Every structure is written in C-alpha cells, then in structure tokens.
Amino acid sequence: QVQLVESGGGLVQAGGSLRLACTASARTFSTYTMGWFRRAPGKEREFVAHINWTGGRTYYVDSVKGRFTISRDNAKNTVYLQMNSLKPEDTAVYYCAGVSRPFSYELTTEGAYTYWGQGTQVTVSS
C-alpha cells in the first residue's frame, strides 16, 4: 500500500505563492506518474497537473498554465507544486495522486489514479 502525504498548504493573499509537497512511501515512486488535483468548495475535484517519472514531461490544466509548476525529486520520493500569482479562485483542497502507469495526456481524471493523499487546504484571500 502506497501512502501519500501532502504538506505546504495555508492562507495567502492574492498574488502570493505557495509550494505544496507530497511525499510517497513507495520504494517504486520513481516509476509512478504523479498528479495534483483540487476540490474547490461546492465543486467536483478537478485535475491540475501531472508529471512523468523522470520529470521531463508535464501537463497542466489551462487555468494554471504559466502560474503553477509541477516537479519531482525521486531521491526524496517527493513531488512538488509551486504555485505563483495565486488567485482567490485557486482556493481549494489540493490532493496529490499517483499511478503506476506511463505518462499519458489521458491521465487527467480521478479514476486514472490509484493512490491519493489526504489533501491540504489552500486559501487565497482577495
């Protein structure tokens, strides 16, 4: 069983930055495609970004392109989400997710991922 633990959420003013981290317990973490999702109040969980096992391929939802950056450090079993120029509409619980499958642009749905973290709250004030 793989455990994912997120950290780094908090309260920030609009225009500010936060960096989320997700650490995995799996020894095979380096082979996983990792993703970030978020659930805003009253909305369904939505895809934010994902990254292949080397870190060389990434994909983002249009609403965060140019502002968010996903990266990973396989030596630390950790994936990151650097969030800049935050907006109030970025307020959500952010979840990391993992799947033991090759990177694909189709891996943008909840059902594609096997492992999930507990989530970390990000609140952006206006």
PDB file of C-alpha atoms in Angstrom:
ATOM      1  CA  GLN A   1       0.000   0.000   0.000  1.00  0.00           C
ATOM      2  CA  VAL A   2       1.378   3.383  -1.032  1.00  0.00           C
ATOM      3  CA  GLN A   3       0.869   6.333   1.267  1.00  0.00           C
ATOM      4  CA  LEU A   4       0.964   9.917   0.031  1.00  0.00           C
ATOM      5  CA  VAL A   5       1.261  12.797   2.471  1.00  0.00           C
ATOM      6  CA  GLU A   6       0.797  16.401   1.350  1.00  0.00           C
ATOM      7  CA  SER A   7       2.135  19.479   3.087  1.00  0.00           C
ATOM      8  CA  GLY A   8       2.614  23.171   2.416  1.00  0.00           C
ATOM      9  CA  GLY A   9      -0.936  24.458   2.262  1.00  0.00           C
ATOM     10  CA  GLY A  10      -2.056  27.591   4.038  1.00  0.00           C
ATOM     11  CA  LEU A  11      -3.525  31.058   3.752  1.00  0.00           C
ATOM     12  CA  VAL A  12      -2.002  33.523   1.299  1.00  0.00           C
ATOM     13  CA  GLN A  13      -3.031  36.819  -0.234  1.00  0.00           C
ATOM     14  CA  ALA A  14      -3.877  37.087  -3.908  1.00  0.00           C
ATOM     15  CA  GLY A  15      -0.708  37.386  -5.959  1.00  0.00           C
ATOM     16  CA  GLY A  16       1.280  35.384  -3.456  1.00  0.00           C
ATOM     17  CA  SER A  17       2.962  31.994  -3.722  1.00  0.00           C
ATOM     18  CA  LEU A  18       2.892  28.623  -2.031  1.00  0.00           C
ATOM     19  CA  ARG A  19       4.756  25.387  -2.621  1.00  0.00           C
ATOM     20  CA  LEU A  20       2.999  22.136  -1.939  1.00  0.00           C
ATOM     21  CA  ALA A  21       4.895  18.904  -1.375  1.00  0.00           C
ATOM     22  CA  CYS A  22       3.743  15.315  -1.492  1.00  0.00           C
ATOM     23  CA  THR A  23       5.937  12.558  -0.108  1.00  0.00           C
ATOM     24  CA  ALA A  24       5.327   8.945  -1.026  1.00  0.00           C
ATOM     25  CA  SER A  25       6.092   5.809   0.924  1.00  0.00           C
ATOM     26  CA  ALA A  26       6.579   3.628  -2.152  1.00  0.00           C
ATOM     27  CA  ARG A  27      10.058   2.390  -2.988  1.00  0.00           C
ATOM     28  CA  THR A  28       8.938   2.376  -6.620  1.00  0.00           C
ATOM     29  CA  PHE A  29       7.884   6.046  -6.507  1.00  0.00           C
ATOM     30  CA  SER A  30      10.308   6.903  -9.275  1.00  0.00           C
ATOM     31  CA  THR A  31       8.292   4.783 -11.710  1.00  0.00           C
ATOM     32  CA  TYR A  32       4.962   6.478 -10.968  1.00  0.00           C
ATOM     33  CA  THR A  33       3.195   9.178 -12.880  1.00  0.00           C
ATOM     34  CA  MET A  34       2.203  11.747 -10.241  1.00  0.00           C
ATOM     35  CA  GLY A  35      -0.563  14.285 -10.369  1.00  0.00           C
ATOM     36  CA  TRP A  36      -2.154  17.128  -8.440  1.00  0.00           C
ATOM     37  CA  PHE A  37      -5.905  17.650  -8.217  1.00  0.00           C
ATOM     38  CA  ARG A  38      -8.016  20.150  -6.315  1.00  0.00           C
ATOM     39  CA  ARG A  39     -11.545  20.466  -4.986  1.00  0.00           C
ATOM     40  CA  ALA A  40     -12.978  23.917  -4.528  1.00  0.00           C
ATOM     41  CA  PRO A  41     -15.959  24.483  -2.222  1.00  0.00           C
ATOM     42  CA  GLY A  42     -19.132  23.195  -3.830  1.00  0.00           C
ATOM     43  CA  LYS A  43     -17.315  21.799  -6.851  1.00  0.00           C
ATOM     44  CA  GLU A  44     -16.054  18.460  -8.038  1.00  0.00           C
ATOM     45  CA  ARG A  45     -12.405  17.520  -7.780  1.00  0.00           C
ATOM     46  CA  GLU A  46     -10.530  18.651 -10.856  1.00  0.00           C
ATOM     47  CA  PHE A  47      -7.179  17.885 -12.464  1.00  0.00           C
ATOM     48  CA  VAL A  48      -4.428  20.477 -12.023  1.00  0.00           C
ATOM     49  CA  ALA A  49      -1.182  18.985 -13.331  1.00  0.00           C
ATOM     50  CA  HIS A  50       0.795  15.791 -13.740  1.00  0.00           C
ATOM     51  CA  ILE A  51       4.368  14.709 -14.346  1.00  0.00           C
ATOM     52  CA  ASN A  52       6.105  11.662 -15.732  1.00  0.00           C
ATOM     53  CA  TRP A  53       8.583   9.524 -13.818  1.00  0.00           C
ATOM     54  CA  THR A  54      11.689  11.440 -14.924  1.00  0.00           C
ATOM     55  CA  GLY A  55      10.160  14.873 -14.511  1.00  0.00           C
ATOM     56  CA  GLY A  56      10.735  15.629 -18.158  1.00  0.00           C
ATOM     57  CA  ARG A  57       7.092  15.682 -19.213  1.00  0.00           C
ATOM     58  CA  THR A  58       4.379  17.723 -17.599  1.00  0.00           C
ATOM     59  CA  TYR A  59       0.852  18.800 -18.383  1.00  0.00           C
ATOM     60  CA  TYR A  60      -1.383  21.466 -16.839  1.00  0.00           C
ATOM     61  CA  VAL A  61      -4.990  22.487 -16.867  1.00  0.00           C
ATOM     62  CA  ASP A  62      -5.343  25.744 -18.794  1.00  0.00           C
ATOM     63  CA  SER A  63      -6.347  27.788 -15.744  1.00  0.00           C
ATOM     64  CA  VAL A  64      -2.938  27.308 -14.065  1.00  0.00           C
ATOM     65  CA  LYS A  65      -0.590  27.339 -17.051  1.00  0.00           C
ATOM     66  CA  GLY A  66       2.186  29.881 -16.585  1.00  0.00           C
ATOM     67  CA  ARG A  67       1.477  30.162 -12.850  1.00  0.00           C
ATOM     68  CA  PHE A  68       1.941  26.647 -11.443  1.00  0.00           C
ATOM     69  CA  THR A  69       4.909  24.326 -11.878  1.00  0.00           C
ATOM     70  CA  ILE A  70       4.943  20.629 -11.038  1.00  0.00           C
ATOM     71  CA  SER A  71       8.273  18.949 -10.349  1.00  0.00           C
ATOM     72  CA  ARG A  72       9.652  15.928  -8.561  1.00  0.00           C
ATOM     73  CA  ASP A  73      12.701  14.726  -6.675  1.00  0.00           C
ATOM     74  CA  ASN A  74      12.843  10.954  -6.911  1.00  0.00           C
ATOM     75  CA  ALA A  75      15.693  10.756  -4.424  1.00  0.00           C
ATOM     76  CA  LYS A  76      13.305  12.214  -1.851  1.00  0.00           C
ATOM     77  CA  ASN A  77      10.180  10.406  -3.079  1.00  0.00           C
ATOM     78  CA  THR A  78       8.547  13.811  -3.345  1.00  0.00           C
ATOM     79  CA  VAL A  79       6.516  15.696  -5.919  1.00  0.00           C
ATOM     80  CA  TYR A  80       6.010  19.454  -5.685  1.00  0.00           C
ATOM     81  CA  LEU A  81       3.535  22.014  -6.905  1.00  0.00           C
ATOM     82  CA  GLN A  82       4.909  25.544  -6.992  1.00  0.00           C
ATOM     83  CA  MET A  83       2.003  27.962  -7.158  1.00  0.00           C
ATOM     84  CA  ASN A  84       2.665  31.586  -8.088  1.00  0.00           C
ATOM     85  CA  SER A  85       0.373  34.538  -8.793  1.00  0.00           C
ATOM     86  CA  LEU A  86      -2.342  32.870  -6.762  1.00  0.00           C
ATOM     87  CA  LYS A  87      -5.934  33.943  -7.253  1.00  0.00           C
ATOM     88  CA  PRO A  88      -8.963  33.596  -4.964  1.00  0.00           C
ATOM     89  CA  GLU A  89     -10.368  31.040  -7.398  1.00  0.00           C
ATOM     90  CA  ASP A  90      -7.382  28.790  -6.624  1.00  0.00           C
ATOM     91  CA  THR A  91      -8.828  28.275  -3.146  1.00  0.00           C
ATOM     92  CA  ALA A  92      -9.359  24.539  -2.724  1.00  0.00           C
ATOM     93  CA  VAL A  93      -8.196  21.396  -1.034  1.00  0.00           C
ATOM     94  CA  TYR A  94      -5.241  20.135  -3.065  1.00  0.00           C
ATOM     95  CA  TYR A  95      -4.594  16.414  -3.424  1.00  0.00           C
ATOM     96  CA  CYS A  96      -1.661  14.546  -4.850  1.00  0.00           C
ATOM     97  CA  ALA A  97      -2.225  11.283  -6.634  1.00  0.00           C
ATOM     98  CA  GLY A  98      -0.086   8.531  -8.097  1.00  0.00           C
ATOM     99  CA  VAL A  99      -0.404   5.722 -10.571  1.00  0.00           C
ATOM    100  CA  SER A 100       1.996   3.057 -11.755  1.00  0.00           C
ATOM    101  CA  ARG A 101       1.455   3.814 -15.446  1.00  0.00           C
ATOM    102  CA  PRO A 102       3.480   5.606 -18.112  1.00  0.00           C
ATOM    103  CA  PHE A 103       2.772   9.280 -18.622  1.00  0.00           C
ATOM    104  CA  SER A 104      -0.190   9.977 -20.850  1.00  0.00           C
ATOM    105  CA  TYR A 105      -2.174  13.095 -21.625  1.00  0.00           C
ATOM    106  CA  GLU A 106      -5.230  10.971 -20.778  1.00  0.00           C
ATOM    107  CA  LEU A 107      -4.198  10.743 -17.107  1.00  0.00           C
ATOM    108  CA  THR A 108      -6.280  13.755 -16.168  1.00  0.00           C
ATOM    109  CA  THR A 109      -9.226  12.077 -14.460  1.00  0.00           C
ATOM    110  CA  GLU A 110      -9.666  10.889 -10.897  1.00  0.00           C
ATOM    111  CA  GLY A 111     -10.342   7.340 -11.985  1.00  0.00           C
ATOM    112  CA  ALA A 112      -6.942   7.062 -13.652  1.00  0.00           C
ATOM    113  CA  TYR A 113      -5.079   7.290 -10.326  1.00  0.00           C
ATOM    114  CA  THR A 114      -4.661   4.562  -7.748  1.00  0.00           C
ATOM    115  CA  TYR A 115      -3.181   6.332  -4.755  1.00  0.00           C
ATOM    116  CA  TRP A 116      -4.314   9.555  -3.079  1.00  0.00           C
ATOM    117  CA  GLY A 117      -3.161  11.795  -0.293  1.00  0.00           C
ATOM    118  CA  GLN A 118      -5.435  13.235   2.370  1.00  0.00           C
ATOM    119  CA  GLY A 119      -5.352  16.736   0.921  1.00  0.00           C
ATOM    120  CA  THR A 120      -4.034  20.092   2.059  1.00  0.00           C
ATOM    121  CA  GLN A 121      -6.057  23.304   2.227  1.00  0.00           C
ATOM    122  CA  VAL A 122      -5.024  26.309   0.167  1.00  0.00           C
ATOM    123  CA  THR A 123      -6.905  29.543   0.803  1.00  0.00           C
ATOM    124  CA  VAL A 124      -6.255  32.653  -1.252  1.00  0.00           C
ATOM    125  CA  SER A 125      -7.694  35.886   0.106  1.00  0.00           C
ATOM    126  CA  SER A 126      -8.579  38.834  -2.114  1.00  0.00           C
TER     127      SER A 126
END
